Amino acid sequence: MSLIDSHAHLDDQRFDEDREEVIKRAKENGLSNIINIGHDMQSSRSSVQLAEKYPFIFAAVGVHPHDAKDVPNDYLKQLEELSRHDKVLAIGEIGLDYYYDMSPREVQKKVFLEQLNLAKELNMPVIVHLRDAYGDFLEIMRKERLEPTTGVMHCFSGSSEVAKECLDMGFYISFAGPITFKNAPKVREAASQVPLNKLLVETDCPYLTPVPYRGKRNEPAYVQYTAEQLATVKEISIEELSSAVTDNTKKLFGNKNGGVSFEG
Ligand code: NI
Protein backbone atom coordinates (compact mmCIF):
# COMPACT_ATOMS: atom_id res chain seq x y z
CA MET A 1 0.00 0.00 0.00
CA SER A 2 1.31 3.45 -0.83
CA LEU A 3 0.04 7.01 -0.72
CA ILE A 4 0.96 10.36 -2.21
CA ASP A 5 0.84 13.52 -0.12
CA SER A 6 -0.51 15.81 -2.83
CA HIS A 7 0.02 19.04 -0.88
CA ALA A 8 2.93 19.68 1.49
CA HIS A 9 4.97 22.73 2.49
CA LEU A 10 8.22 21.05 3.51
CA ASP A 11 10.16 24.23 2.76
CA ASP A 12 8.39 25.87 5.73
CA GLN A 13 10.78 27.04 8.43
CA ARG A 14 9.08 24.74 10.94
CA PHE A 15 10.96 21.92 9.20
CA ASP A 16 14.36 23.63 9.27
CA GLU A 17 15.56 21.58 12.24
CA ASP A 18 14.68 18.10 10.97
CA ARG A 19 13.60 18.26 7.32
CA GLU A 20 15.72 15.25 6.33
CA GLU A 21 14.19 13.06 9.05
CA VAL A 22 10.65 14.16 8.21
CA ILE A 23 11.22 13.20 4.57
CA LYS A 24 12.78 9.90 5.62
CA ARG A 25 9.79 9.13 7.87
CA ALA A 26 7.44 9.80 4.96
CA LYS A 27 9.27 7.19 2.91
CA GLU A 28 9.32 4.71 5.79
CA ASN A 29 5.58 5.16 6.23
CA GLY A 30 4.88 4.11 2.67
CA LEU A 31 4.53 7.41 0.86
CA SER A 32 5.55 6.99 -2.75
CA ASN A 33 5.58 10.69 -3.57
CA ILE A 34 5.16 14.17 -2.11
CA ILE A 35 4.14 17.25 -4.04
CA ASN A 36 5.53 20.38 -2.44
CA ILE A 37 3.51 23.50 -3.04
CA GLY A 38 4.64 27.11 -3.41
CA HIS A 39 2.70 30.01 -1.89
CA ASP A 40 4.91 32.89 -3.05
CA MET A 41 7.95 33.34 -5.29
CA GLN A 42 10.43 32.35 -2.60
CA SER A 43 8.61 29.16 -1.60
CA SER A 44 7.98 28.31 -5.25
CA ARG A 45 11.74 28.37 -5.78
CA SER A 46 12.33 26.36 -2.61
CA SER A 47 9.78 23.79 -3.80
CA VAL A 48 11.72 23.35 -7.04
CA GLN A 49 14.95 22.97 -5.06
CA LEU A 50 13.42 20.27 -2.86
CA ALA A 51 12.18 18.46 -5.96
CA GLU A 52 15.67 18.63 -7.42
CA LYS A 53 17.16 17.15 -4.28
CA TYR A 54 14.72 14.27 -3.78
CA PRO A 55 13.67 12.07 -6.72
CA PHE A 56 10.25 11.27 -5.25
CA ILE A 57 9.34 14.89 -4.46
CA PHE A 58 7.64 17.04 -7.11
CA ALA A 59 6.70 20.72 -7.04
CA ALA A 60 3.98 23.22 -7.80
CA VAL A 61 4.66 26.93 -8.23
CA GLY A 62 2.26 29.76 -7.58
CA VAL A 63 1.13 32.64 -5.41
CA HIS A 64 -1.40 32.14 -2.59
CA PRO A 65 -4.11 34.79 -2.10
CA HIS A 66 -2.46 35.81 1.21
CA ASP A 67 0.67 36.71 -0.74
CA ALA A 68 -1.07 38.22 -3.77
CA LYS A 69 -0.48 41.75 -2.48
CA ASP A 70 3.30 41.27 -2.62
CA VAL A 71 3.84 39.88 -6.12
CA PRO A 72 6.69 41.43 -8.06
CA ASN A 73 5.78 43.01 -11.42
CA ASP A 74 7.28 40.17 -13.41
CA TYR A 75 5.93 37.32 -11.26
CA LEU A 76 4.09 35.67 -14.15
CA LYS A 77 7.27 35.56 -16.17
CA GLN A 78 9.12 34.10 -13.17
CA LEU A 79 6.42 31.47 -12.64
CA GLU A 80 6.49 30.56 -16.29
CA GLU A 81 10.25 30.04 -16.14
CA LEU A 82 9.97 27.91 -13.01
CA SER A 83 7.14 25.91 -14.54
CA ARG A 84 9.42 24.69 -17.32
CA HIS A 85 11.37 22.59 -14.84
CA ASP A 86 10.61 18.89 -15.43
CA LYS A 87 9.51 18.36 -11.84
CA VAL A 88 7.06 21.23 -11.67
CA LEU A 89 3.67 19.61 -12.23
CA ALA A 90 1.12 22.33 -11.44
CA ILE A 91 0.39 26.00 -10.82
CA GLY A 92 -0.51 26.45 -7.16
CA GLU A 93 -1.50 27.20 -4.71
CA ILE A 94 -3.66 29.95 -6.11
CA GLY A 95 -7.14 31.15 -5.20
CA LEU A 96 -9.22 33.40 -3.01
CA ASP A 97 -9.33 33.72 0.77
CA TYR A 98 -11.95 36.14 2.11
CA TYR A 99 -11.77 34.66 5.60
CA TYR A 100 -8.39 36.19 6.41
CA ASP A 101 -8.46 38.89 3.69
CA MET A 102 -4.69 39.25 3.90
CA SER A 103 -4.63 40.79 0.44
CA PRO A 104 -7.29 43.20 -0.86
CA ARG A 105 -9.99 41.21 -2.66
CA GLU A 106 -9.49 42.98 -5.99
CA VAL A 107 -5.82 42.07 -5.86
CA GLN A 108 -6.64 38.45 -4.95
CA LYS A 109 -9.00 38.18 -7.89
CA LYS A 110 -6.53 39.72 -10.33
CA VAL A 111 -3.62 37.49 -9.27
CA PHE A 112 -5.83 34.39 -9.24
CA LEU A 113 -7.15 35.11 -12.71
CA GLU A 114 -3.70 35.84 -14.12
CA GLN A 115 -2.39 32.53 -12.78
CA LEU A 116 -5.41 30.62 -14.06
CA ASN A 117 -4.70 32.01 -17.49
CA LEU A 118 -1.02 31.12 -17.17
CA ALA A 119 -1.92 27.53 -16.28
CA LYS A 120 -4.27 27.37 -19.24
CA GLU A 121 -1.56 28.69 -21.55
CA LEU A 122 0.92 26.15 -20.21
CA ASN A 123 -1.70 23.40 -20.16
CA MET A 124 -0.94 22.65 -16.51
CA PRO A 125 -3.35 21.75 -13.71
CA VAL A 126 -4.10 24.24 -10.93
CA ILE A 127 -4.20 23.78 -7.16
CA VAL A 128 -6.94 25.99 -5.76
CA HIS A 129 -7.15 27.41 -2.24
CA LEU A 130 -10.65 28.70 -1.58
CA ARG A 131 -12.08 30.06 1.65
CA ASP A 132 -15.28 32.06 2.11
CA ALA A 133 -15.11 33.25 -1.49
CA TYR A 134 -17.29 30.79 -3.30
CA GLY A 135 -19.40 33.36 -5.17
CA ASP A 136 -16.48 35.20 -6.72
CA PHE A 137 -14.73 31.91 -7.45
CA LEU A 138 -17.73 30.65 -9.40
CA GLU A 139 -18.04 33.91 -11.27
CA ILE A 140 -14.38 33.83 -12.29
CA MET A 141 -14.56 30.18 -13.33
CA ARG A 142 -17.72 30.75 -15.34
CA LYS A 143 -16.14 33.65 -17.18
CA GLU A 144 -12.83 31.94 -17.75
CA ARG A 145 -13.73 28.32 -18.33
CA LEU A 146 -11.06 26.03 -16.98
CA GLU A 147 -10.65 23.70 -19.94
CA PRO A 148 -8.31 22.40 -21.19
CA THR A 149 -6.69 22.91 -17.81
CA THR A 150 -7.99 20.96 -14.85
CA GLY A 151 -7.16 21.05 -11.18
CA VAL A 152 -7.88 20.24 -7.59
CA MET A 153 -9.78 21.98 -4.82
CA HIS A 154 -7.24 21.67 -2.03
CA CYS A 155 -8.21 21.04 1.60
CA PHE A 156 -11.85 20.96 0.71
CA SER A 157 -14.10 22.21 3.50
CA GLY A 158 -17.26 23.19 1.65
CA SER A 159 -20.67 21.57 1.50
CA SER A 160 -21.80 18.66 -0.69
CA GLU A 161 -23.42 21.20 -3.03
CA VAL A 162 -20.19 23.13 -3.48
CA ALA A 163 -18.31 19.85 -4.03
CA LYS A 164 -20.76 18.92 -6.74
CA GLU A 165 -20.33 22.23 -8.56
CA CYS A 166 -16.55 21.87 -8.41
CA LEU A 167 -16.80 18.32 -9.76
CA ASP A 168 -19.02 19.59 -12.58
CA MET A 169 -16.32 22.10 -13.49
CA GLY A 170 -13.84 19.23 -13.79
CA PHE A 171 -12.03 19.57 -10.48
CA TYR A 172 -10.70 16.82 -8.28
CA ILE A 173 -11.43 17.25 -4.57
CA SER A 174 -8.66 16.89 -2.01
CA PHE A 175 -9.18 16.28 1.70
CA ALA A 176 -6.78 17.07 4.53
CA GLY A 177 -6.61 16.67 8.32
CA PRO A 178 -9.89 18.48 9.13
CA ILE A 179 -11.85 15.49 7.82
CA THR A 180 -10.67 13.64 10.95
CA PHE A 181 -11.92 16.35 13.34
CA LYS A 182 -14.83 15.50 15.55
CA ASN A 183 -16.65 18.73 14.69
CA ALA A 184 -16.47 18.18 10.92
CA PRO A 185 -19.48 16.03 9.99
CA LYS A 186 -20.19 18.34 7.04
CA VAL A 187 -16.77 17.71 5.54
CA ARG A 188 -17.27 13.94 5.87
CA GLU A 189 -20.72 14.28 4.35
CA ALA A 190 -19.26 16.17 1.37
CA ALA A 191 -16.51 13.54 1.00
CA SER A 192 -19.05 10.75 0.93
CA GLN A 193 -20.60 12.37 -2.16
CA VAL A 194 -17.34 12.66 -4.13
CA PRO A 195 -16.80 9.76 -6.56
CA LEU A 196 -13.80 7.60 -5.74
CA ASN A 197 -12.10 8.51 -9.02
CA LYS A 198 -12.14 12.22 -8.07
CA LEU A 199 -10.61 12.06 -4.57
CA LEU A 200 -7.13 13.14 -3.49
CA VAL A 201 -5.48 13.24 -0.06
CA GLU A 202 -3.00 15.72 1.35
CA THR A 203 -1.54 17.00 4.60
CA ASP A 204 -1.01 20.74 3.90
CA CYS A 205 1.77 20.25 6.46
CA PRO A 206 2.94 21.87 8.71
CA TYR A 207 -0.72 22.94 9.12
CA LEU A 208 -4.03 21.10 9.66
CA THR A 209 -2.70 18.10 11.56
CA PRO A 210 -5.12 15.16 11.62
CA VAL A 211 -6.31 13.36 14.72
CA PRO A 212 -4.54 11.76 16.65
CA TYR A 213 -1.78 14.39 16.32
CA ARG A 214 -4.05 17.42 16.16
CA GLY A 215 -2.32 20.42 17.73
CA LYS A 216 1.18 19.22 16.84
CA ARG A 217 3.15 20.03 13.70
CA ASN A 218 1.85 18.10 10.70
CA GLU A 219 4.08 16.07 8.36
CA PRO A 220 3.59 13.95 5.20
CA ALA A 221 3.63 10.61 7.09
CA TYR A 222 0.35 11.64 8.77
CA VAL A 223 -1.52 11.60 5.46
CA GLN A 224 -2.45 8.02 6.34
CA TYR A 225 -4.90 9.25 9.03
CA THR A 226 -6.76 11.34 6.49
CA ALA A 227 -6.77 8.39 4.08
CA GLU A 228 -8.11 6.06 6.79
CA GLN A 229 -10.93 8.49 7.61
CA LEU A 230 -11.76 8.83 3.94
CA ALA A 231 -11.86 5.03 3.53
CA THR A 232 -14.29 4.86 6.46
CA VAL A 233 -16.46 7.57 4.93
CA LYS A 234 -16.46 5.81 1.55
CA GLU A 235 -17.04 2.43 3.24
CA ILE A 236 -14.14 0.78 1.44
CA SER A 237 -10.84 -0.72 2.56
CA ILE A 238 -7.82 1.49 3.10
CA GLU A 239 -6.07 -0.48 0.35
CA GLU A 240 -8.76 0.32 -2.19
CA LEU A 241 -8.86 3.96 -1.14
CA SER A 242 -5.07 4.33 -1.30
CA SER A 243 -4.84 2.77 -4.68
CA ALA A 244 -7.61 5.03 -6.05
CA VAL A 245 -6.24 8.31 -4.67
CA THR A 246 -2.75 7.43 -5.87
CA ASP A 247 -4.06 6.74 -9.38
CA ASN A 248 -6.08 9.97 -9.32
CA THR A 249 -3.10 12.04 -8.24
CA LYS A 250 -0.93 10.58 -11.00
CA LYS A 251 -3.68 11.15 -13.52
CA LEU A 252 -4.15 14.79 -12.52
CA PHE A 253 -0.49 15.74 -12.24
CA GLY A 254 1.18 13.24 -14.54
CA ASN A 255 0.66 14.68 -18.01
CA LYS A 256 3.71 16.86 -18.28
CA ASN A 257 6.01 16.29 -21.27
CA GLY A 258 4.01 13.31 -22.44
CA GLY A 259 3.97 11.51 -19.08
CA VAL A 260 5.65 11.92 -15.71
CA SER A 261 7.52 9.02 -14.14
CA PHE A 262 6.63 9.05 -10.45
CA GLU A 263 9.15 6.34 -9.57
CA GLY A 264 11.74 7.74 -7.25
NI1 NI B 1 -1.19 24.83 1.37
Coordinates of C-alpha atoms and ligand atoms in Angstrom, one line a residue:
M1 CA 0.0 0.0 0.0
S2 CA 1.3 3.4 -0.8
L3 CA 0.0 7.0 -0.7
I4 CA 1.0 10.4 -2.2
D5 CA 0.8 13.5 -0.1
S6 CA -0.5 15.8 -2.8
H7 CA 0.0 19.0 -0.9
A8 CA 2.9 19.7 1.5
H9 CA 5.0 22.7 2.5
L10 CA 8.2 21.1 3.5
D11 CA 10.2 24.2 2.8
D12 CA 8.4 25.9 5.7
Q13 CA 10.8 27.0 8.4
R14 CA 9.1 24.7 10.9
F15 CA 11.0 21.9 9.2
D16 CA 14.4 23.6 9.3
E17 CA 15.6 21.6 12.2
D18 CA 14.7 18.1 11.0
R19 CA 13.6 18.3 7.3
E20 CA 15.7 15.3 6.3
E21 CA 14.2 13.1 9.1
V22 CA 10.7 14.2 8.2
I23 CA 11.2 13.2 4.6
K24 CA 12.8 9.9 5.6
R25 CA 9.8 9.1 7.9
A26 CA 7.4 9.8 5.0
K27 CA 9.3 7.2 2.9
E28 CA 9.3 4.7 5.8
N29 CA 5.6 5.2 6.2
G30 CA 4.9 4.1 2.7
L31 CA 4.5 7.4 0.9
S32 CA 5.5 7.0 -2.8
N33 CA 5.6 10.7 -3.6
I34 CA 5.2 14.2 -2.1
I35 CA 4.1 17.2 -4.0
N36 CA 5.5 20.4 -2.4
I37 CA 3.5 23.5 -3.0
G38 CA 4.6 27.1 -3.4
H39 CA 2.7 30.0 -1.9
D40 CA 4.9 32.9 -3.1
M41 CA 7.9 33.3 -5.3
Q42 CA 10.4 32.4 -2.6
S43 CA 8.6 29.2 -1.6
S44 CA 8.0 28.3 -5.3
R45 CA 11.7 28.4 -5.8
S46 CA 12.3 26.4 -2.6
S47 CA 9.8 23.8 -3.8
V48 CA 11.7 23.3 -7.0
Q49 CA 15.0 23.0 -5.1
L50 CA 13.4 20.3 -2.9
A51 CA 12.2 18.5 -6.0
E52 CA 15.7 18.6 -7.4
K53 CA 17.2 17.1 -4.3
Y54 CA 14.7 14.3 -3.8
P55 CA 13.7 12.1 -6.7
F56 CA 10.2 11.3 -5.2
I57 CA 9.3 14.9 -4.5
F58 CA 7.6 17.0 -7.1
A59 CA 6.7 20.7 -7.0
A60 CA 4.0 23.2 -7.8
V61 CA 4.7 26.9 -8.2
G62 CA 2.3 29.8 -7.6
V63 CA 1.1 32.6 -5.4
H64 CA -1.4 32.1 -2.6
P65 CA -4.1 34.8 -2.1
H66 CA -2.5 35.8 1.2
D67 CA 0.7 36.7 -0.7
A68 CA -1.1 38.2 -3.8
K69 CA -0.5 41.8 -2.5
D70 CA 3.3 41.3 -2.6
V71 CA 3.8 39.9 -6.1
P72 CA 6.7 41.4 -8.1
N73 CA 5.8 43.0 -11.4
D74 CA 7.3 40.2 -13.4
Y75 CA 5.9 37.3 -11.3
L76 CA 4.1 35.7 -14.1
K77 CA 7.3 35.6 -16.2
Q78 CA 9.1 34.1 -13.2
L79 CA 6.4 31.5 -12.6
E80 CA 6.5 30.6 -16.3
E81 CA 10.2 30.0 -16.1
L82 CA 10.0 27.9 -13.0
S83 CA 7.1 25.9 -14.5
R84 CA 9.4 24.7 -17.3
H85 CA 11.4 22.6 -14.8
D86 CA 10.6 18.9 -15.4
K87 CA 9.5 18.4 -11.8
V88 CA 7.1 21.2 -11.7
L89 CA 3.7 19.6 -12.2
A90 CA 1.1 22.3 -11.4
I91 CA 0.4 26.0 -10.8
G92 CA -0.5 26.4 -7.2
E93 CA -1.5 27.2 -4.7
I94 CA -3.7 30.0 -6.1
G95 CA -7.1 31.2 -5.2
L96 CA -9.2 33.4 -3.0
D97 CA -9.3 33.7 0.8
Y98 CA -11.9 36.1 2.1
Y99 CA -11.8 34.7 5.6
Y100 CA -8.4 36.2 6.4
D101 CA -8.5 38.9 3.7
M102 CA -4.7 39.2 3.9
S103 CA -4.6 40.8 0.4
P104 CA -7.3 43.2 -0.9
R105 CA -10.0 41.2 -2.7
E106 CA -9.5 43.0 -6.0
V107 CA -5.8 42.1 -5.9
Q108 CA -6.6 38.4 -4.9
K109 CA -9.0 38.2 -7.9
K110 CA -6.5 39.7 -10.3
V111 CA -3.6 37.5 -9.3
F112 CA -5.8 34.4 -9.2
L113 CA -7.2 35.1 -12.7
E114 CA -3.7 35.8 -14.1
Q115 CA -2.4 32.5 -12.8
L116 CA -5.4 30.6 -14.1
N117 CA -4.7 32.0 -17.5
L118 CA -1.0 31.1 -17.2
A119 CA -1.9 27.5 -16.3
K120 CA -4.3 27.4 -19.2
E121 CA -1.6 28.7 -21.6
L122 CA 0.9 26.1 -20.2
N123 CA -1.7 23.4 -20.2
M124 CA -0.9 22.7 -16.5
P125 CA -3.4 21.8 -13.7
V126 CA -4.1 24.2 -10.9
I127 CA -4.2 23.8 -7.2
V128 CA -6.9 26.0 -5.8
H129 CA -7.1 27.4 -2.2
L130 CA -10.7 28.7 -1.6
R131 CA -12.1 30.1 1.6
D132 CA -15.3 32.1 2.1
A133 CA -15.1 33.3 -1.5
Y134 CA -17.3 30.8 -3.3
G135 CA -19.4 33.4 -5.2
D136 CA -16.5 35.2 -6.7
F137 CA -14.7 31.9 -7.5
L138 CA -17.7 30.6 -9.4
E139 CA -18.0 33.9 -11.3
I140 CA -14.4 33.8 -12.3
M141 CA -14.6 30.2 -13.3
R142 CA -17.7 30.8 -15.3
K143 CA -16.1 33.6 -17.2
E144 CA -12.8 31.9 -17.7
R145 CA -13.7 28.3 -18.3
L146 CA -11.1 26.0 -17.0
E147 CA -10.6 23.7 -19.9
P148 CA -8.3 22.4 -21.2
T149 CA -6.7 22.9 -17.8
T150 CA -8.0 21.0 -14.8
G151 CA -7.2 21.1 -11.2
V152 CA -7.9 20.2 -7.6
M153 CA -9.8 22.0 -4.8
H154 CA -7.2 21.7 -2.0
C155 CA -8.2 21.0 1.6
F156 CA -11.9 21.0 0.7
S157 CA -14.1 22.2 3.5
G158 CA -17.3 23.2 1.7
S159 CA -20.7 21.6 1.5
S160 CA -21.8 18.7 -0.7
E161 CA -23.4 21.2 -3.0
V162 CA -20.2 23.1 -3.5
A163 CA -18.3 19.9 -4.0
K164 CA -20.8 18.9 -6.7
E165 CA -20.3 22.2 -8.6
C166 CA -16.5 21.9 -8.4
L167 CA -16.8 18.3 -9.8
D168 CA -19.0 19.6 -12.6
M169 CA -16.3 22.1 -13.5
G170 CA -13.8 19.2 -13.8
F171 CA -12.0 19.6 -10.5
Y172 CA -10.7 16.8 -8.3
I173 CA -11.4 17.3 -4.6
S174 CA -8.7 16.9 -2.0
F175 CA -9.2 16.3 1.7
A176 CA -6.8 17.1 4.5
G177 CA -6.6 16.7 8.3
P178 CA -9.9 18.5 9.1
I179 CA -11.9 15.5 7.8
T180 CA -10.7 13.6 11.0
F181 CA -11.9 16.4 13.3
K182 CA -14.8 15.5 15.6
N183 CA -16.6 18.7 14.7
A184 CA -16.5 18.2 10.9
P185 CA -19.5 16.0 10.0
K186 CA -20.2 18.3 7.0
V187 CA -16.8 17.7 5.5
R188 CA -17.3 13.9 5.9
E189 CA -20.7 14.3 4.4
A190 CA -19.3 16.2 1.4
A191 CA -16.5 13.5 1.0
S192 CA -19.1 10.7 0.9
Q193 CA -20.6 12.4 -2.2
V194 CA -17.3 12.7 -4.1
P195 CA -16.8 9.8 -6.6
L196 CA -13.8 7.6 -5.7
N197 CA -12.1 8.5 -9.0
K198 CA -12.1 12.2 -8.1
L199 CA -10.6 12.1 -4.6
L200 CA -7.1 13.1 -3.5
V201 CA -5.5 13.2 -0.1
E202 CA -3.0 15.7 1.3
T203 CA -1.5 17.0 4.6
D204 CA -1.0 20.7 3.9
C205 CA 1.8 20.3 6.5
P206 CA 2.9 21.9 8.7
Y207 CA -0.7 22.9 9.1
L208 CA -4.0 21.1 9.7
T209 CA -2.7 18.1 11.6
P210 CA -5.1 15.2 11.6
V211 CA -6.3 13.4 14.7
P212 CA -4.5 11.8 16.7
Y213 CA -1.8 14.4 16.3
R214 CA -4.0 17.4 16.2
G215 CA -2.3 20.4 17.7
K216 CA 1.2 19.2 16.8
R217 CA 3.2 20.0 13.7
N218 CA 1.9 18.1 10.7
E219 CA 4.1 16.1 8.4
P220 CA 3.6 13.9 5.2
A221 CA 3.6 10.6 7.1
Y222 CA 0.4 11.6 8.8
V223 CA -1.5 11.6 5.5
Q224 CA -2.5 8.0 6.3
Y225 CA -4.9 9.2 9.0
T226 CA -6.8 11.3 6.5
A227 CA -6.8 8.4 4.1
E228 CA -8.1 6.1 6.8
Q229 CA -10.9 8.5 7.6
L230 CA -11.8 8.8 3.9
A231 CA -11.9 5.0 3.5
T232 CA -14.3 4.9 6.5
V233 CA -16.5 7.6 4.9
K234 CA -16.5 5.8 1.5
E235 CA -17.0 2.4 3.2
I236 CA -14.1 0.8 1.4
S237 CA -10.8 -0.7 2.6
I238 CA -7.8 1.5 3.1
E239 CA -6.1 -0.5 0.3
E240 CA -8.8 0.3 -2.2
L241 CA -8.9 4.0 -1.1
S242 CA -5.1 4.3 -1.3
S243 CA -4.8 2.8 -4.7
A244 CA -7.6 5.0 -6.1
V245 CA -6.2 8.3 -4.7
T246 CA -2.8 7.4 -5.9
D247 CA -4.1 6.7 -9.4
N248 CA -6.1 10.0 -9.3
T249 CA -3.1 12.0 -8.2
K250 CA -0.9 10.6 -11.0
K251 CA -3.7 11.2 -13.5
L252 CA -4.2 14.8 -12.5
F253 CA -0.5 15.7 -12.2
G254 CA 1.2 13.2 -14.5
N255 CA 0.7 14.7 -18.0
K256 CA 3.7 16.9 -18.3
N257 CA 6.0 16.3 -21.3
G258 CA 4.0 13.3 -22.4
G259 CA 4.0 11.5 -19.1
V260 CA 5.7 11.9 -15.7
S261 CA 7.5 9.0 -14.1
F262 CA 6.6 9.1 -10.4
E263 CA 9.2 6.3 -9.6
G264 CA 11.7 7.7 -7.2
Ligands
NI1 NI -1.2 24.8 1.4

